Amino acid sequence: MMQLHIEDETSSLKAVILGTAESCGPTPTPEQAYDPKSLEHILAGTYPLEADMVKEMDAFAEVFAKHGVKVYRPTVLKDCNQIFSRDIAFVIEDRIFHSNILPDREREFEAIQHVLDQIDPLKIIRPPEEVHIEGGDVMPWNNYIFVGTYTGEDYPDYITARTNKQAVEFLKEQFPNKTVKSFELRKSNTNAKDNALHLDCCFQPVGKDKAILHKNGFLVEEEYQWLVDYFGQENIFEITKDEMYQMFSNVFSISPEVVVSEKNFTRLNNWLREQGFIVEEIPYAEIAKQEGLLRCSTMPLIRS
C-alpha cells in the first residue's frame, strides 16, 4: 500500500500525479469556458493546441525523472481536458480528499483509479456535497492549512468561485490539530487580471520561509498583511497584476532547494536564484492560457 504523506508545499517530493494533455478535445466554445483567461484565448483564436501542451507536459515529466520522483499519469479519457490534476484531489498528512468539483469533471477523478487502488480506502475521503473545494485553494504549511475561499452572497454567480465557507469548516473538523487559515480571494468571471481563480494564483510558499504573493488577489487587506507578517517582508517576492495574470505564483517545488518555473518568468527566476534556489526552467506558456500552470498540473502524494 502507498503511504501518503504531505505536510507542506516544499519538502522533498517522492511521488506525484502529473496530469495529461493527450486527447484533451477540441477548442471549447465560449459558453464552455470555465474561466476568463480561457475565454479570452478562445475568442482571440489563440487557444492552445494539444500537441504544444503535450510537449510542455513532457518537459515537466523529464524534470521529475531527473530528480528521481515517481510520476503517475491519469488514464487518458477521449476528448477530456485532464491537465489540471490539482483540481480533482489533494493530500494532507496521510489522507487524499476527493474534490467536489464542477460536475462534468467527475470522470477525471475516475481516471486516477489505478493510483487510488494502492491507497487504503479509509484514507480516501469524499467531503459532503455542500462542501465545494478544489486543490488549488488548499495549501498545507506545517501547522497551518491555508485555504483560498469566496464567501460573498453572490458565490453562486461566480463559476470562478471554487471553494466555499463550508469547505473551510470541513477542513477544521478534519484537522483539529492544525490551524485552518482562510483568505477571501478576488473573483471575476470576465476579467482574468482581476480574478484569483485559486489561492495558488496569488500566493505560494517556496523554500522553508519564503513566498510569492500578489496583493490584489486578496479581497481583505488584513488577510494579505497576515501573510506578509508571517513570512516577513524581506522573504516575499511581490508580483504585479500582469505577472499574476501570467501565473508567476503557480510554480512548483520539488524540494526546499529546487523550484520548477516557466522559462519566461525572468524577474522571478532571477530572484529565486539570488535566494539560492536551483530553478528548473521549462516552457509552459501554452498551458498558462487556461489559467493554470505548474502547481495546477500536479497532485503530490508523498513528500519526505
PDB file of C-alpha atoms in Angstrom:
ATOM      1  CA  MET A   1       0.000   0.000   0.000  1.00  0.00           C
ATOM      2  CA  MET A   2       1.101   3.543  -0.671  1.00  0.00           C
ATOM      3  CA  GLN A   3       1.692   5.617   2.462  1.00  0.00           C
ATOM      4  CA  LEU A   4       0.574   9.149   1.615  1.00  0.00           C
ATOM      5  CA  HIS A   5       2.462  11.930   3.338  1.00  0.00           C
ATOM      6  CA  ILE A   6       2.092  15.674   2.735  1.00  0.00           C
ATOM      7  CA  GLU A   7       2.769  18.256   5.438  1.00  0.00           C
ATOM      8  CA  ASP A   8       3.755  21.262   3.333  1.00  0.00           C
ATOM      9  CA  GLU A   9       4.356  22.617  -0.168  1.00  0.00           C
ATOM     10  CA  THR A  10       8.106  22.237  -0.479  1.00  0.00           C
ATOM     11  CA  SER A  11       9.539  19.151   1.255  1.00  0.00           C
ATOM     12  CA  SER A  12      11.376  16.636  -0.913  1.00  0.00           C
ATOM     13  CA  LEU A  13       8.921  15.152  -3.416  1.00  0.00           C
ATOM     14  CA  LYS A  14       8.826  11.366  -3.790  1.00  0.00           C
ATOM     15  CA  ALA A  15       5.600  10.680  -5.715  1.00  0.00           C
ATOM     16  CA  VAL A  16       3.191  12.842  -7.729  1.00  0.00           C
ATOM     17  CA  ILE A  17       0.302  12.641 -10.177  1.00  0.00           C
ATOM     18  CA  LEU A  18       1.057  14.745 -13.253  1.00  0.00           C
ATOM     19  CA  GLY A  19      -1.947  15.476 -15.470  1.00  0.00           C
ATOM     20  CA  THR A  20      -2.034  14.732 -19.192  1.00  0.00           C
ATOM     21  CA  ALA A  21      -2.767  16.865 -22.251  1.00  0.00           C
ATOM     22  CA  GLU A  22      -3.372  13.863 -24.503  1.00  0.00           C
ATOM     23  CA  SER A  23      -6.787  13.726 -26.172  1.00  0.00           C
ATOM     24  CA  CYS A  24      -7.856  16.950 -24.489  1.00  0.00           C
ATOM     25  CA  GLY A  25     -10.547  17.531 -27.080  1.00  0.00           C
ATOM     26  CA  PRO A  26     -11.412  20.341 -29.482  1.00  0.00           C
ATOM     27  CA  THR A  27     -11.146  24.012 -28.572  1.00  0.00           C
ATOM     28  CA  PRO A  28     -14.096  24.802 -26.268  1.00  0.00           C
ATOM     29  CA  THR A  29     -16.840  27.190 -27.339  1.00  0.00           C
ATOM     30  CA  PRO A  30     -17.039  30.497 -25.416  1.00  0.00           C
ATOM     31  CA  GLU A  31     -20.006  29.062 -23.477  1.00  0.00           C
ATOM     32  CA  GLN A  32     -17.879  26.130 -22.317  1.00  0.00           C
ATOM     33  CA  ALA A  33     -15.089  28.273 -20.810  1.00  0.00           C
ATOM     34  CA  TYR A  34     -14.523  27.706 -17.080  1.00  0.00           C
ATOM     35  CA  ASP A  35     -12.509  30.897 -16.521  1.00  0.00           C
ATOM     36  CA  PRO A  36     -11.973  34.331 -18.098  1.00  0.00           C
ATOM     37  CA  LYS A  37      -8.463  33.630 -19.382  1.00  0.00           C
ATOM     38  CA  SER A  38      -9.505  30.582 -21.410  1.00  0.00           C
ATOM     39  CA  LEU A  39     -12.423  32.635 -22.744  1.00  0.00           C
ATOM     40  CA  GLU A  40     -10.036  35.379 -23.837  1.00  0.00           C
ATOM     41  CA  HIS A  41      -7.956  32.914 -25.868  1.00  0.00           C
ATOM     42  CA  ILE A  42     -10.977  31.126 -27.326  1.00  0.00           C
ATOM     43  CA  LEU A  43     -12.299  34.464 -28.613  1.00  0.00           C
ATOM     44  CA  ALA A  44      -8.869  35.561 -29.893  1.00  0.00           C
ATOM     45  CA  GLY A  45      -8.222  32.291 -31.741  1.00  0.00           C
ATOM     46  CA  THR A  46      -5.090  31.682 -29.644  1.00  0.00           C
ATOM     47  CA  TYR A  47      -6.359  28.784 -27.537  1.00  0.00           C
ATOM     48  CA  PRO A  48      -3.510  26.260 -27.071  1.00  0.00           C
ATOM     49  CA  LEU A  49      -3.066  23.264 -29.356  1.00  0.00           C
ATOM     50  CA  GLU A  50      -2.903  19.760 -27.913  1.00  0.00           C
ATOM     51  CA  ALA A  51       0.498  18.984 -29.486  1.00  0.00           C
ATOM     52  CA  ASP A  52       2.061  22.057 -27.872  1.00  0.00           C
ATOM     53  CA  MET A  53       0.607  21.246 -24.448  1.00  0.00           C
ATOM     54  CA  VAL A  54       1.740  17.607 -24.632  1.00  0.00           C
ATOM     55  CA  LYS A  55       5.263  18.870 -25.356  1.00  0.00           C
ATOM     56  CA  GLU A  56       5.159  21.180 -22.328  1.00  0.00           C
ATOM     57  CA  MET A  57       3.965  18.418 -20.008  1.00  0.00           C
ATOM     58  CA  ASP A  58       6.660  16.071 -21.345  1.00  0.00           C
ATOM     59  CA  ALA A  59       9.260  18.675 -20.346  1.00  0.00           C
ATOM     60  CA  PHE A  60       7.779  18.712 -16.826  1.00  0.00           C
ATOM     61  CA  ALA A  61       7.897  14.897 -16.653  1.00  0.00           C
ATOM     62  CA  GLU A  62      11.584  14.983 -17.672  1.00  0.00           C
ATOM     63  CA  VAL A  63      12.402  17.282 -14.744  1.00  0.00           C
ATOM     64  CA  PHE A  64      10.690  14.862 -12.357  1.00  0.00           C
ATOM     65  CA  ALA A  65      12.665  11.952 -13.827  1.00  0.00           C
ATOM     66  CA  LYS A  66      15.908  13.897 -13.417  1.00  0.00           C
ATOM     67  CA  HIS A  67      15.148  14.383  -9.705  1.00  0.00           C
ATOM     68  CA  GLY A  68      14.090  10.778  -9.095  1.00  0.00           C
ATOM     69  CA  VAL A  69      10.394  11.477  -8.491  1.00  0.00           C
ATOM     70  CA  LYS A  70       7.869   8.657  -9.094  1.00  0.00           C
ATOM     71  CA  VAL A  71       5.313  10.032 -11.579  1.00  0.00           C
ATOM     72  CA  TYR A  72       1.797   8.699 -12.096  1.00  0.00           C
ATOM     73  CA  ARG A  73      -0.332   9.842 -15.040  1.00  0.00           C
ATOM     74  CA  PRO A  74      -4.126   9.638 -15.334  1.00  0.00           C
ATOM     75  CA  THR A  75      -5.721   7.153 -17.701  1.00  0.00           C
ATOM     76  CA  VAL A  76      -6.314   9.087 -20.920  1.00  0.00           C
ATOM     77  CA  LEU A  77     -10.008   9.812 -21.498  1.00  0.00           C
ATOM     78  CA  LYS A  78     -11.090  10.689 -25.030  1.00  0.00           C
ATOM     79  CA  ASP A  79     -11.712  14.406 -25.628  1.00  0.00           C
ATOM     80  CA  CYS A  80     -11.287  15.308 -21.959  1.00  0.00           C
ATOM     81  CA  ASN A  81      -9.030  18.017 -20.558  1.00  0.00           C
ATOM     82  CA  GLN A  82      -7.071  16.219 -17.803  1.00  0.00           C
ATOM     83  CA  ILE A  83      -4.188  18.666 -17.432  1.00  0.00           C
ATOM     84  CA  PHE A  84      -5.052  20.093 -14.027  1.00  0.00           C
ATOM     85  CA  SER A  85      -4.814  17.150 -11.647  1.00  0.00           C
ATOM     86  CA  ARG A  86      -4.626  19.527  -8.639  1.00  0.00           C
ATOM     87  CA  ASP A  87      -8.311  20.381  -9.108  1.00  0.00           C
ATOM     88  CA  ILE A  88      -9.608  16.861  -8.657  1.00  0.00           C
ATOM     89  CA  ALA A  89      -7.938  15.845  -5.389  1.00  0.00           C
ATOM     90  CA  PHE A  90      -5.396  16.856  -2.757  1.00  0.00           C
ATOM     91  CA  VAL A  91      -3.434  15.162   0.010  1.00  0.00           C
ATOM     92  CA  ILE A  92      -2.989  16.407   3.573  1.00  0.00           C
ATOM     93  CA  GLU A  93      -0.998  14.257   6.009  1.00  0.00           C
ATOM     94  CA  ASP A  94      -1.895  10.642   5.094  1.00  0.00           C
ATOM     95  CA  ARG A  95      -5.311  11.233   3.511  1.00  0.00           C
ATOM     96  CA  ILE A  96      -6.420  12.029  -0.015  1.00  0.00           C
ATOM     97  CA  PHE A  97      -9.501  14.207  -0.454  1.00  0.00           C
ATOM     98  CA  HIS A  98     -11.736  13.867  -3.493  1.00  0.00           C
ATOM     99  CA  SER A  99     -12.579  17.432  -4.508  1.00  0.00           C
ATOM    100  CA  ASN A 100     -16.197  18.327  -5.112  1.00  0.00           C
ATOM    101  CA  ILE A 101     -15.542  19.980  -8.441  1.00  0.00           C
ATOM    102  CA  LEU A 102     -17.617  21.107 -11.392  1.00  0.00           C
ATOM    103  CA  PRO A 103     -19.850  18.048 -12.018  1.00  0.00           C
ATOM    104  CA  ASP A 104     -18.744  17.422 -15.594  1.00  0.00           C
ATOM    105  CA  ARG A 105     -15.179  16.880 -14.349  1.00  0.00           C
ATOM    106  CA  GLU A 106     -16.081  13.926 -12.153  1.00  0.00           C
ATOM    107  CA  ARG A 107     -14.685  11.365 -14.606  1.00  0.00           C
ATOM    108  CA  GLU A 108     -11.235  12.948 -14.259  1.00  0.00           C
ATOM    109  CA  PHE A 109     -11.165  11.528 -10.733  1.00  0.00           C
ATOM    110  CA  GLU A 110     -12.138   8.079 -12.023  1.00  0.00           C
ATOM    111  CA  ALA A 111      -9.110   8.265 -14.357  1.00  0.00           C
ATOM    112  CA  ILE A 112      -6.738   8.023 -11.365  1.00  0.00           C
ATOM    113  CA  GLN A 113      -8.323   4.814 -10.069  1.00  0.00           C
ATOM    114  CA  HIS A 114      -5.056   2.883 -10.641  1.00  0.00           C
ATOM    115  CA  VAL A 115      -3.430   5.191  -8.065  1.00  0.00           C
ATOM    116  CA  LEU A 116      -6.366   5.059  -5.646  1.00  0.00           C
ATOM    117  CA  ASP A 117      -6.197   1.244  -5.746  1.00  0.00           C
ATOM    118  CA  GLN A 118      -2.811   1.488  -3.985  1.00  0.00           C
ATOM    119  CA  ILE A 119      -4.217   3.580  -1.111  1.00  0.00           C
ATOM    120  CA  ASP A 120      -6.043   2.351   1.991  1.00  0.00           C
ATOM    121  CA  PRO A 121      -9.760   3.031   1.216  1.00  0.00           C
ATOM    122  CA  LEU A 122     -10.169   4.505   4.715  1.00  0.00           C
ATOM    123  CA  LYS A 123      -7.685   7.220   3.693  1.00  0.00           C
ATOM    124  CA  ILE A 124      -9.761   8.309   0.670  1.00  0.00           C
ATOM    125  CA  ILE A 125     -12.171  10.997   1.828  1.00  0.00           C
ATOM    126  CA  ARG A 126     -15.155  12.378  -0.097  1.00  0.00           C
ATOM    127  CA  PRO A 127     -16.425  15.582   1.508  1.00  0.00           C
ATOM    128  CA  PRO A 128     -20.194  16.085   1.822  1.00  0.00           C
ATOM    129  CA  GLU A 129     -21.961  17.543  -1.204  1.00  0.00           C
ATOM    130  CA  GLU A 130     -22.330  21.072   0.187  1.00  0.00           C
ATOM    131  CA  VAL A 131     -18.550  21.320   0.603  1.00  0.00           C
ATOM    132  CA  HIS A 132     -17.153  22.894  -2.571  1.00  0.00           C
ATOM    133  CA  ILE A 133     -13.383  22.535  -2.625  1.00  0.00           C
ATOM    134  CA  GLU A 134     -10.532  22.323  -5.153  1.00  0.00           C
ATOM    135  CA  GLY A 135      -6.872  21.523  -4.545  1.00  0.00           C
ATOM    136  CA  GLY A 136      -5.641  24.838  -5.937  1.00  0.00           C
ATOM    137  CA  ASP A 137      -7.217  26.541  -2.927  1.00  0.00           C
ATOM    138  CA  VAL A 138      -5.686  24.218  -0.310  1.00  0.00           C
ATOM    139  CA  MET A 139      -2.113  24.592   0.956  1.00  0.00           C
ATOM    140  CA  PRO A 140      -0.803  22.593   3.902  1.00  0.00           C
ATOM    141  CA  TRP A 141       2.027  24.509   5.551  1.00  0.00           C
ATOM    142  CA  ASN A 142       3.294  22.735   8.667  1.00  0.00           C
ATOM    143  CA  ASN A 143       0.861  23.592  11.487  1.00  0.00           C
ATOM    144  CA  TYR A 144      -1.349  25.582   9.146  1.00  0.00           C
ATOM    145  CA  ILE A 145      -3.683  24.776   6.309  1.00  0.00           C
ATOM    146  CA  PHE A 146      -4.056  27.863   4.121  1.00  0.00           C
ATOM    147  CA  VAL A 147      -7.337  27.940   2.195  1.00  0.00           C
ATOM    148  CA  GLY A 148      -8.487  30.296  -0.548  1.00  0.00           C
ATOM    149  CA  THR A 149     -12.223  30.905  -0.474  1.00  0.00           C
ATOM    150  CA  TYR A 150     -15.031  33.199  -1.502  1.00  0.00           C
ATOM    151  CA  THR A 151     -17.912  33.682   0.920  1.00  0.00           C
ATOM    152  CA  GLY A 152     -19.838  36.541  -0.710  1.00  0.00           C
ATOM    153  CA  GLU A 153     -23.600  36.103  -1.048  1.00  0.00           C
ATOM    154  CA  ASP A 154     -23.117  36.163  -4.819  1.00  0.00           C
ATOM    155  CA  TYR A 155     -20.935  32.995  -4.632  1.00  0.00           C
ATOM    156  CA  PRO A 156     -23.299  31.030  -6.935  1.00  0.00           C
ATOM    157  CA  ASP A 157     -22.893  33.695  -9.637  1.00  0.00           C
ATOM    158  CA  TYR A 158     -19.172  33.010  -9.993  1.00  0.00           C
ATOM    159  CA  ILE A 159     -18.017  29.987 -11.972  1.00  0.00           C
ATOM    160  CA  THR A 160     -14.571  31.166 -10.746  1.00  0.00           C
ATOM    161  CA  ALA A 161     -15.531  30.713  -7.070  1.00  0.00           C
ATOM    162  CA  ARG A 162     -14.459  27.146  -6.374  1.00  0.00           C
ATOM    163  CA  THR A 163     -14.093  26.767  -2.595  1.00  0.00           C
ATOM    164  CA  ASN A 164     -16.831  27.846  -0.182  1.00  0.00           C
ATOM    165  CA  LYS A 165     -17.064  28.537   3.548  1.00  0.00           C
ATOM    166  CA  GLN A 166     -18.422  25.021   4.205  1.00  0.00           C
ATOM    167  CA  ALA A 167     -15.071  23.749   2.907  1.00  0.00           C
ATOM    168  CA  VAL A 168     -13.204  25.821   5.493  1.00  0.00           C
ATOM    169  CA  GLU A 169     -15.369  24.364   8.279  1.00  0.00           C
ATOM    170  CA  PHE A 170     -14.926  20.842   6.886  1.00  0.00           C
ATOM    171  CA  LEU A 171     -11.126  21.122   6.981  1.00  0.00           C
ATOM    172  CA  LYS A 172     -11.271  22.437  10.560  1.00  0.00           C
ATOM    173  CA  GLU A 173     -13.223  19.330  11.572  1.00  0.00           C
ATOM    174  CA  GLN A 174     -10.848  17.005   9.701  1.00  0.00           C
ATOM    175  CA  PHE A 175      -7.682  18.558  11.170  1.00  0.00           C
ATOM    176  CA  PRO A 176      -8.404  19.760  14.712  1.00  0.00           C
ATOM    177  CA  ASN A 177      -4.647  19.742  15.422  1.00  0.00           C
ATOM    178  CA  LYS A 178      -3.945  22.329  12.688  1.00  0.00           C
ATOM    179  CA  THR A 179      -4.876  25.975  12.248  1.00  0.00           C
ATOM    180  CA  VAL A 180      -7.057  26.423   9.173  1.00  0.00           C
ATOM    181  CA  LYS A 181      -6.498  29.963   7.911  1.00  0.00           C
ATOM    182  CA  SER A 182      -8.780  31.162   5.125  1.00  0.00           C
ATOM    183  CA  PHE A 183      -8.274  34.011   2.660  1.00  0.00           C
ATOM    184  CA  GLU A 184     -11.011  35.756   0.670  1.00  0.00           C
ATOM    185  CA  LEU A 185      -9.992  35.889  -2.988  1.00  0.00           C
ATOM    186  CA  ARG A 186     -10.947  38.415  -5.655  1.00  0.00           C
ATOM    187  CA  LYS A 187     -13.201  36.847  -8.293  1.00  0.00           C
ATOM    188  CA  SER A 188     -14.203  37.866 -11.797  1.00  0.00           C
ATOM    189  CA  ASN A 189     -15.953  35.818 -14.474  1.00  0.00           C
ATOM    190  CA  THR A 190     -14.929  38.259 -17.186  1.00  0.00           C
ATOM    191  CA  ASN A 191     -11.574  39.898 -16.370  1.00  0.00           C
ATOM    192  CA  ALA A 192      -8.652  37.478 -15.959  1.00  0.00           C
ATOM    193  CA  LYS A 193      -6.433  40.189 -14.454  1.00  0.00           C
ATOM    194  CA  ASP A 194      -8.921  40.687 -11.617  1.00  0.00           C
ATOM    195  CA  ASN A 195      -9.535  37.018 -10.964  1.00  0.00           C
ATOM    196  CA  ALA A 196      -7.658  34.830  -8.491  1.00  0.00           C
ATOM    197  CA  LEU A 197      -9.131  31.503  -9.567  1.00  0.00           C
ATOM    198  CA  HIS A 198      -7.410  29.678  -6.697  1.00  0.00           C
ATOM    199  CA  LEU A 199      -5.162  30.625  -3.791  1.00  0.00           C
ATOM    200  CA  ASP A 200      -2.125  29.407  -5.754  1.00  0.00           C
ATOM    201  CA  CYS A 201      -2.896  32.064  -8.385  1.00  0.00           C
ATOM    202  CA  CYS A 202      -1.846  34.832  -5.975  1.00  0.00           C
ATOM    203  CA  PHE A 203       0.282  33.144  -3.282  1.00  0.00           C
ATOM    204  CA  GLN A 204       2.745  30.298  -2.877  1.00  0.00           C
ATOM    205  CA  PRO A 205       5.420  29.418  -0.323  1.00  0.00           C
ATOM    206  CA  VAL A 206       8.863  28.443  -1.630  1.00  0.00           C
ATOM    207  CA  GLY A 207      11.830  27.009   0.250  1.00  0.00           C
ATOM    208  CA  LYS A 208      11.459  26.940   4.029  1.00  0.00           C
ATOM    209  CA  ASP A 209      10.417  30.529   4.744  1.00  0.00           C
ATOM    210  CA  LYS A 210       9.797  32.487   1.530  1.00  0.00           C
ATOM    211  CA  ALA A 211       6.708  33.261  -0.525  1.00  0.00           C
ATOM    212  CA  ILE A 212       5.453  34.658  -3.820  1.00  0.00           C
ATOM    213  CA  LEU A 213       2.498  36.999  -3.293  1.00  0.00           C
ATOM    214  CA  HIS A 214       0.111  39.277  -5.183  1.00  0.00           C
ATOM    215  CA  LYS A 215      -1.714  41.813  -3.054  1.00  0.00           C
ATOM    216  CA  ASN A 216      -4.646  42.445  -5.388  1.00  0.00           C
ATOM    217  CA  GLY A 217      -5.584  38.751  -5.421  1.00  0.00           C
ATOM    218  CA  PHE A 218      -6.846  39.177  -1.856  1.00  0.00           C
ATOM    219  CA  LEU A 219     -10.152  40.884  -1.055  1.00  0.00           C
ATOM    220  CA  VAL A 220      -9.276  41.681   2.553  1.00  0.00           C
ATOM    221  CA  GLU A 221      -6.094  43.679   3.098  1.00  0.00           C
ATOM    222  CA  GLU A 222      -5.632  42.369   6.665  1.00  0.00           C
ATOM    223  CA  GLU A 223      -5.505  38.797   5.363  1.00  0.00           C
ATOM    224  CA  TYR A 224      -2.847  39.724   2.806  1.00  0.00           C
ATOM    225  CA  GLN A 225      -0.950  41.577   5.555  1.00  0.00           C
ATOM    226  CA  TRP A 226      -1.089  38.492   7.785  1.00  0.00           C
ATOM    227  CA  LEU A 227       0.927  36.572   5.167  1.00  0.00           C
ATOM    228  CA  VAL A 228       3.416  39.437   4.809  1.00  0.00           C
ATOM    229  CA  ASP A 229       3.930  39.455   8.577  1.00  0.00           C
ATOM    230  CA  TYR A 230       4.108  35.661   8.770  1.00  0.00           C
ATOM    231  CA  PHE A 231       6.809  35.269   6.100  1.00  0.00           C
ATOM    232  CA  GLY A 232       8.477  38.667   6.638  1.00  0.00           C
ATOM    233  CA  GLN A 233       8.613  41.421   4.009  1.00  0.00           C
ATOM    234  CA  GLU A 234      12.246  40.586   3.160  1.00  0.00           C
ATOM    235  CA  ASN A 235      11.271  37.000   2.261  1.00  0.00           C
ATOM    236  CA  ILE A 236       8.463  37.924  -0.130  1.00  0.00           C
ATOM    237  CA  PHE A 237       8.514  38.313  -3.895  1.00  0.00           C
ATOM    238  CA  GLU A 238       5.574  40.595  -4.717  1.00  0.00           C
ATOM    239  CA  ILE A 239       4.248  40.075  -8.223  1.00  0.00           C
ATOM    240  CA  THR A 240       2.421  42.622 -10.390  1.00  0.00           C
ATOM    241  CA  LYS A 241      -1.100  42.269 -11.766  1.00  0.00           C
ATOM    242  CA  ASP A 242       0.348  41.313 -15.129  1.00  0.00           C
ATOM    243  CA  GLU A 243       2.650  38.715 -13.523  1.00  0.00           C
ATOM    244  CA  MET A 244      -0.297  37.228 -11.639  1.00  0.00           C
ATOM    245  CA  TYR A 245      -2.135  37.030 -14.974  1.00  0.00           C
ATOM    246  CA  GLN A 246       0.845  35.107 -16.376  1.00  0.00           C
ATOM    247  CA  MET A 247       0.669  32.789 -13.314  1.00  0.00           C
ATOM    248  CA  PHE A 248       4.033  33.728 -11.727  1.00  0.00           C
ATOM    249  CA  SER A 249       2.916  32.344  -8.346  1.00  0.00           C
ATOM    250  CA  ASN A 250       1.998  28.964  -9.806  1.00  0.00           C
ATOM    251  CA  VAL A 251       5.485  27.450  -9.792  1.00  0.00           C
ATOM    252  CA  PHE A 252       6.148  24.051  -8.213  1.00  0.00           C
ATOM    253  CA  SER A 253       8.661  22.931  -5.577  1.00  0.00           C
ATOM    254  CA  ILE A 254      10.394  19.553  -5.914  1.00  0.00           C
ATOM    255  CA  SER A 255      12.302  20.222  -2.679  1.00  0.00           C
ATOM    256  CA  PRO A 256      13.187  23.188  -0.429  1.00  0.00           C
ATOM    257  CA  GLU A 257      16.055  23.919  -2.849  1.00  0.00           C
ATOM    258  CA  VAL A 258      14.548  23.110  -6.268  1.00  0.00           C
ATOM    259  CA  VAL A 259      11.735  25.072  -7.935  1.00  0.00           C
ATOM    260  CA  VAL A 260      10.238  24.339 -11.364  1.00  0.00           C
ATOM    261  CA  SER A 261       9.287  27.579 -13.125  1.00  0.00           C
ATOM    262  CA  GLU A 262       8.182  28.838 -16.544  1.00  0.00           C
ATOM    263  CA  LYS A 263      11.186  29.850 -18.633  1.00  0.00           C
ATOM    264  CA  ASN A 264       9.781  33.319 -19.430  1.00  0.00           C
ATOM    265  CA  PHE A 265       9.392  34.305 -15.753  1.00  0.00           C
ATOM    266  CA  THR A 266      12.726  36.142 -15.887  1.00  0.00           C
ATOM    267  CA  ARG A 267      12.212  38.507 -12.955  1.00  0.00           C
ATOM    268  CA  LEU A 268      11.002  35.738 -10.653  1.00  0.00           C
ATOM    269  CA  ASN A 269      13.611  33.203 -11.761  1.00  0.00           C
ATOM    270  CA  ASN A 270      16.419  35.699 -11.165  1.00  0.00           C
ATOM    271  CA  TRP A 271      15.077  36.423  -7.675  1.00  0.00           C
ATOM    272  CA  LEU A 272      14.814  32.706  -6.880  1.00  0.00           C
ATOM    273  CA  ARG A 273      18.437  32.172  -7.911  1.00  0.00           C
ATOM    274  CA  GLU A 274      19.516  35.154  -5.818  1.00  0.00           C
ATOM    275  CA  GLN A 275      17.852  33.433  -2.853  1.00  0.00           C
ATOM    276  CA  GLY A 276      19.919  30.289  -3.538  1.00  0.00           C
ATOM    277  CA  PHE A 277      17.302  28.150  -5.294  1.00  0.00           C
ATOM    278  CA  ILE A 278      18.013  25.823  -8.187  1.00  0.00           C
ATOM    279  CA  VAL A 279      15.482  26.852 -10.851  1.00  0.00           C
ATOM    280  CA  GLU A 280      14.395  24.242 -13.389  1.00  0.00           C
ATOM    281  CA  GLU A 281      13.001  26.310 -16.284  1.00  0.00           C
ATOM    282  CA  ILE A 282      10.550  24.703 -18.708  1.00  0.00           C
ATOM    283  CA  PRO A 283       8.181  26.063 -21.392  1.00  0.00           C
ATOM    284  CA  TYR A 284       4.608  26.201 -20.076  1.00  0.00           C
ATOM    285  CA  ALA A 285       3.148  29.329 -21.692  1.00  0.00           C
ATOM    286  CA  GLU A 286       0.580  27.464 -23.790  1.00  0.00           C
ATOM    287  CA  ILE A 287      -0.922  25.665 -20.791  1.00  0.00           C
ATOM    288  CA  ALA A 288      -0.946  29.022 -18.950  1.00  0.00           C
ATOM    289  CA  LYS A 289      -3.610  30.217 -21.390  1.00  0.00           C
ATOM    290  CA  GLN A 290      -6.105  28.057 -19.458  1.00  0.00           C
ATOM    291  CA  GLU A 291      -5.463  29.956 -16.204  1.00  0.00           C
ATOM    292  CA  GLY A 292      -3.425  27.127 -14.722  1.00  0.00           C
ATOM    293  CA  LEU A 293       0.262  26.371 -14.546  1.00  0.00           C
ATOM    294  CA  LEU A 294       2.779  24.098 -12.826  1.00  0.00           C
ATOM    295  CA  ARG A 295       1.217  23.649  -9.396  1.00  0.00           C
ATOM    296  CA  CYS A 296      -2.201  23.147 -11.009  1.00  0.00           C
ATOM    297  CA  SER A 297      -0.892  20.293 -13.169  1.00  0.00           C
ATOM    298  CA  THR A 298       0.487  18.299 -10.231  1.00  0.00           C
ATOM    299  CA  MET A 299      -1.008  16.459  -7.297  1.00  0.00           C
ATOM    300  CA  PRO A 300       1.722  15.495  -4.809  1.00  0.00           C
ATOM    301  CA  LEU A 301       1.214  12.181  -2.989  1.00  0.00           C
ATOM    302  CA  ILE A 302       4.385  11.796  -0.903  1.00  0.00           C
ATOM    303  CA  ARG A 303       6.901  14.327   0.347  1.00  0.00           C
ATOM    304  CA  SER A 304       9.513  13.461   2.946  1.00  0.00           C
TER     305      SER A 304
END
